[in-house]
mmCIF file of C-alpha atoms in Angstrom:
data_model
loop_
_atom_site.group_PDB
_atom_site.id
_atom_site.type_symbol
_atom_site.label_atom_id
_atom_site.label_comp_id
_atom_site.label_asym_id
_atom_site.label_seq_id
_atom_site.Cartn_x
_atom_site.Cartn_y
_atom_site.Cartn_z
ATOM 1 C CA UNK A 174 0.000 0.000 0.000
ATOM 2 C CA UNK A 175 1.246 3.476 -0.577
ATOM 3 C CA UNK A 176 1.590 6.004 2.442
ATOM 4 C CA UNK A 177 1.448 8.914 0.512
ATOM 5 C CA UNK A 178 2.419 11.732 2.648
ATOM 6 C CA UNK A 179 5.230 10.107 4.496
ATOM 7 C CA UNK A 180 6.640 8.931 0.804
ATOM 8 C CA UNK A 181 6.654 5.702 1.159
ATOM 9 C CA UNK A 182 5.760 1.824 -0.187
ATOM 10 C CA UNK A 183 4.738 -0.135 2.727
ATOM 11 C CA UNK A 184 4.448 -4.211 1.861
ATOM 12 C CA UNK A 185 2.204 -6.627 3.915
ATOM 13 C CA UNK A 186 1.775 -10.421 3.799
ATOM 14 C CA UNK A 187 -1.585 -11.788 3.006
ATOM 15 C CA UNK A 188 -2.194 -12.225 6.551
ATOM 16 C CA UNK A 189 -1.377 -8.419 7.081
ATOM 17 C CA UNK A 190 2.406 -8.719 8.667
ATOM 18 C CA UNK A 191 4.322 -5.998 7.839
ATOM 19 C CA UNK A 192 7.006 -7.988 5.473
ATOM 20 C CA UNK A 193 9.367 -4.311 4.663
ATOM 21 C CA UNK A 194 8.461 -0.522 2.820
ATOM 22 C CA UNK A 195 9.835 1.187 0.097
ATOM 23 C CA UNK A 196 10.531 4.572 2.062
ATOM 24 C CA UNK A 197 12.295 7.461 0.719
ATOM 25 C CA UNK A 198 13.723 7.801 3.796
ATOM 26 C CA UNK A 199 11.667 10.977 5.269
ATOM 27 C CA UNK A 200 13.681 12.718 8.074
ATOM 28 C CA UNK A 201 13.704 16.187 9.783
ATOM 29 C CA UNK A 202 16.250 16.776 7.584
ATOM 30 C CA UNK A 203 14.373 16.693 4.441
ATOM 31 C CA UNK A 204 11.452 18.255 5.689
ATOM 32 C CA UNK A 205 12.931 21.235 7.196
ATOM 33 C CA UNK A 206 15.007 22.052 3.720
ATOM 34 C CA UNK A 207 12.159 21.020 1.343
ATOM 35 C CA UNK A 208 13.899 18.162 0.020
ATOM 36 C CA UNK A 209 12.156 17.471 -3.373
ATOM 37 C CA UNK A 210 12.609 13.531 -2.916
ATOM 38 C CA UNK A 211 12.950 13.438 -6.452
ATOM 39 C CA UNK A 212 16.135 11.231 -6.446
ATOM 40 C CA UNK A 213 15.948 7.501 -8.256
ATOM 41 C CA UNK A 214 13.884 5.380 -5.794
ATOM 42 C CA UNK A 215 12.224 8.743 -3.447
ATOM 43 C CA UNK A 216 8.590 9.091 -4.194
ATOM 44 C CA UNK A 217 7.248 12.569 -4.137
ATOM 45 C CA UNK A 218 3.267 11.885 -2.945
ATOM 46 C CA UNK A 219 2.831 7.976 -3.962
ATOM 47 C CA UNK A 220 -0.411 6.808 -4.859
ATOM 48 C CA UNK A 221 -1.233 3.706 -7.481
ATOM 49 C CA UNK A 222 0.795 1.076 -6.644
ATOM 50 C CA UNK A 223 0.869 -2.410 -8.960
ATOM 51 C CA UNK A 224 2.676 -5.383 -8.406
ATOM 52 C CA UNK A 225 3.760 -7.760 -11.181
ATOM 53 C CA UNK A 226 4.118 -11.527 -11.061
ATOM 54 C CA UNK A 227 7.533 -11.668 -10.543
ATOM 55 C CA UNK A 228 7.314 -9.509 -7.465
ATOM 56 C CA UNK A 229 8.295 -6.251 -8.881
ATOM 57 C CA UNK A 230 6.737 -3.055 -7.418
ATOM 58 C CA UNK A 231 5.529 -0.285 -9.595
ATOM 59 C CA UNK A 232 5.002 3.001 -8.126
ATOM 60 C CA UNK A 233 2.953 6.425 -9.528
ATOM 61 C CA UNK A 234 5.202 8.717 -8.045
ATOM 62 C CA UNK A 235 2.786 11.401 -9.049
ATOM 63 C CA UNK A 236 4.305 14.441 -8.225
ATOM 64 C CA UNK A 237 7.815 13.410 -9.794
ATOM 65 C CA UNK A 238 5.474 12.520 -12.638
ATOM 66 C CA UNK A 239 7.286 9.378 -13.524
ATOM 67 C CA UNK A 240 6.642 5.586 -12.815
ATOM 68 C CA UNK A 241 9.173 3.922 -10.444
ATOM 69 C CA UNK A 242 9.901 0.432 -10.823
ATOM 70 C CA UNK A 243 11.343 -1.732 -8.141
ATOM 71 C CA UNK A 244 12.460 -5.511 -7.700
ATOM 72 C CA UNK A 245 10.451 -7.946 -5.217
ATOM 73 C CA UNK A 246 13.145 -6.864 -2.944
ATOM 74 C CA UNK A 247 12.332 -3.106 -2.641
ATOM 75 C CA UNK A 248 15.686 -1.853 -4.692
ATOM 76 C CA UNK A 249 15.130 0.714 -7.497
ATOM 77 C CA UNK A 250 15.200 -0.430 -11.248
ATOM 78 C CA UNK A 251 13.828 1.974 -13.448
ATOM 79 C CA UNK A 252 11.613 5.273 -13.546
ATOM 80 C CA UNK A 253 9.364 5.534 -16.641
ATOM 81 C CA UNK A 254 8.316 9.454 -17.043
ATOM 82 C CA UNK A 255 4.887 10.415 -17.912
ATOM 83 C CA UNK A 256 4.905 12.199 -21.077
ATOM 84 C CA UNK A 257 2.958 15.349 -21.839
ATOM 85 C CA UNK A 258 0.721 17.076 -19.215
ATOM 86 C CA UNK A 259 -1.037 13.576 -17.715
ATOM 87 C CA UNK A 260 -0.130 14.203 -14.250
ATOM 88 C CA UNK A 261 -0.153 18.238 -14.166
ATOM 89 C CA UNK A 262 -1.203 19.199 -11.096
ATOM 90 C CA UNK A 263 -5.800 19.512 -11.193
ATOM 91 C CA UNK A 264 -7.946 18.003 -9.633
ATOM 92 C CA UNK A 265 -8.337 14.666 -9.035
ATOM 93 C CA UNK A 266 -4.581 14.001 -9.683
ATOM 94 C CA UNK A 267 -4.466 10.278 -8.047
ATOM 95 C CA UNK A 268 -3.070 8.452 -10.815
ATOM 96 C CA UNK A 269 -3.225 4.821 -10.202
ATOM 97 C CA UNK A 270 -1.623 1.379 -12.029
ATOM 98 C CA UNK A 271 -2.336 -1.697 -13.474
ATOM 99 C CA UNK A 272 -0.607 -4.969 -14.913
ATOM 100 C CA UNK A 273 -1.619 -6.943 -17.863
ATOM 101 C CA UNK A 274 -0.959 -11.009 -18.157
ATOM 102 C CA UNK A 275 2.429 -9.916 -20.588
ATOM 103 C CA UNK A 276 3.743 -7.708 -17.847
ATOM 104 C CA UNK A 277 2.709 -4.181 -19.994
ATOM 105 C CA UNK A 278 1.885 -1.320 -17.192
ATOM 106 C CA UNK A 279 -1.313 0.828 -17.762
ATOM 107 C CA UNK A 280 -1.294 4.396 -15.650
ATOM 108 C CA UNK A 281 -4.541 6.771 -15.280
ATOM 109 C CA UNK A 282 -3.570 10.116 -16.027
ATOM 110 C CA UNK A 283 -6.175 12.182 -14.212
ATOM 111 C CA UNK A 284 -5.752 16.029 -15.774
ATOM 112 C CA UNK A 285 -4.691 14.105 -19.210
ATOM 113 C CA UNK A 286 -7.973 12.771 -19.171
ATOM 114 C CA UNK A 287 -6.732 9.325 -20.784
ATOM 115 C CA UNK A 288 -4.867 6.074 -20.071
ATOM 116 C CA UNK A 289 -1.506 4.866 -21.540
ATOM 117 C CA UNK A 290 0.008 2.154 -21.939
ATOM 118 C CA UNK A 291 3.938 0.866 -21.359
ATOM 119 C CA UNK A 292 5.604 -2.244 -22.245
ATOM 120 C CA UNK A 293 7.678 -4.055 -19.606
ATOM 121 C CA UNK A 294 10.495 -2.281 -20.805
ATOM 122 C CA UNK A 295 8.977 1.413 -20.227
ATOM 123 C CA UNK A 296 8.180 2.366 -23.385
ATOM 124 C CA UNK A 297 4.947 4.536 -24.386
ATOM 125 C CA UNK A 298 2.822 1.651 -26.549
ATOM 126 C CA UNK A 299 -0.211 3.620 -26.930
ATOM 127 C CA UNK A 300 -2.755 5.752 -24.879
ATOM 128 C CA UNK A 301 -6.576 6.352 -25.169
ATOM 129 C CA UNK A 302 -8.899 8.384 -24.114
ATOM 130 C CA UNK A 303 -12.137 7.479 -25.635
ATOM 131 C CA UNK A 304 -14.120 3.830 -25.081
ATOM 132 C CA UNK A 305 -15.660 1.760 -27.693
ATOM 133 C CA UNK A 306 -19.418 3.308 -26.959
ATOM 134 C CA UNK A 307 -17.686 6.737 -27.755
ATOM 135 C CA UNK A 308 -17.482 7.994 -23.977
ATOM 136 C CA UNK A 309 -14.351 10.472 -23.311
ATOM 137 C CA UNK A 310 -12.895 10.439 -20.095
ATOM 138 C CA UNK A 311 -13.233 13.138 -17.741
ATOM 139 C CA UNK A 312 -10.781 12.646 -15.102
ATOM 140 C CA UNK A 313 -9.798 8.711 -14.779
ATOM 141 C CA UNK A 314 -7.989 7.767 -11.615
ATOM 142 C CA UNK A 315 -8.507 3.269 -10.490
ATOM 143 C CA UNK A 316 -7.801 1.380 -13.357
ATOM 144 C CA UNK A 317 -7.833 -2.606 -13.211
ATOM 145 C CA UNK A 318 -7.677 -5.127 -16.609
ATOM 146 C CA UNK A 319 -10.351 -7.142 -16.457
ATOM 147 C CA UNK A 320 -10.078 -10.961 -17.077
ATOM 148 C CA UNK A 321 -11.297 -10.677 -20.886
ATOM 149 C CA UNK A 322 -8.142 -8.102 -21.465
ATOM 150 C CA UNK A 323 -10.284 -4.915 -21.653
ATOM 151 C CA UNK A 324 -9.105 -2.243 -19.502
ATOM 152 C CA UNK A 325 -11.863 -0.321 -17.018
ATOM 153 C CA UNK A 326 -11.356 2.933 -15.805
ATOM 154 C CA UNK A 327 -13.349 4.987 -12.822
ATOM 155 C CA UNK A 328 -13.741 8.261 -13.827
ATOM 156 C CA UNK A 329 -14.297 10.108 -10.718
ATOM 157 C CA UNK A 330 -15.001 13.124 -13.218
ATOM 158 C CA UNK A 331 -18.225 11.199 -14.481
ATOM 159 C CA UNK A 332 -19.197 8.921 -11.591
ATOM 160 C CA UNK A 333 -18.882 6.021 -12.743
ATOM 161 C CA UNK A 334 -16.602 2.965 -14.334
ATOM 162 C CA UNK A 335 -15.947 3.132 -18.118
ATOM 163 C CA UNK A 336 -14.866 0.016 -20.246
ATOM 164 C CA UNK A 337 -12.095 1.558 -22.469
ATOM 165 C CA UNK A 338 -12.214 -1.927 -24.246
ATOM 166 C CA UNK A 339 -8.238 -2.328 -25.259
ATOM 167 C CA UNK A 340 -5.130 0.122 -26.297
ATOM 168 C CA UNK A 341 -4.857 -0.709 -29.686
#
């Protein structure tokens, strides 16, 4: 689960043990100066967090607006940036992530209005912003992939859940 405002990744067992966190390491230090925790691996206001099969941790840093990647083991890996103005600062802006059965990484963009889509290895594959019955998003924020591959959005904008069908 992300703890947003202390910056941080905490990890749980099914059972709900504490098992270790991803922490930017928030001290006095850092507050007092406005540290910008914008370093590889410090998250600057956390919020969708995704998990992939082989126990890597993704991570919408939203503020940093970039996508952090880290192993099963909490270290850093890679940091994916959001392109464009997706996660500008608006309302709403509570980006969240998903995972797809091939490992590609979908991310809400709230002020973008849209969803996009990343390969495993970071790279933009395609984004959308428009569902099959013609409905634009307004401001999407949870995003899951359902079991028959299409992806569904809530779009806290319109009150309600939107089947975007797939990214082609």
């Amino acid at each position: 689960m992300t703890d947003t405002g202390n910056k941080r990744v905490s990890i749980f067992s099914p059972n709900g043990t504490f098992v270790r966190e991803i922490s930017s390491g928030v001290t006095p230090d850092k507050t007092a100066a406005q540290y910008p925790y914008n370093a590889q691996g410090e998250m600057n206001e956390p919020v969708g967090v995704a998990v992939g099969s082989d126990g890597s941790v993704y991570v919408a840093d939203s503020l940093n607006k970039r996508i952090q990647k880290f192993d099963g083991q909490g270290k850093f890996v890679a940091a994916w940036p959001i392109p464009g103005t997706g996660w500008d600062s608006g309302p709403y802006l509570e980006p969240f992530l998903a995972l797809d059965g091939k490992g590609n990484v979908y991310a809400s963009e709230p002020t973008g209005a849209k969803v996009i889509e990343f390969t495993p290895a970071g790279q933009v594959a395609g984004e959308k912003q428009i569902s099959p019955s013609k409905v634009t998003l307004k401001n999407p924020t949870g995003v899951t992939i359902g079991s028959d591959g299409n992806i569904y959005v809530v779009d806290t904008g319109a009150h309600g859940v939107v089947n975007m069908g797939t990214i082609p």
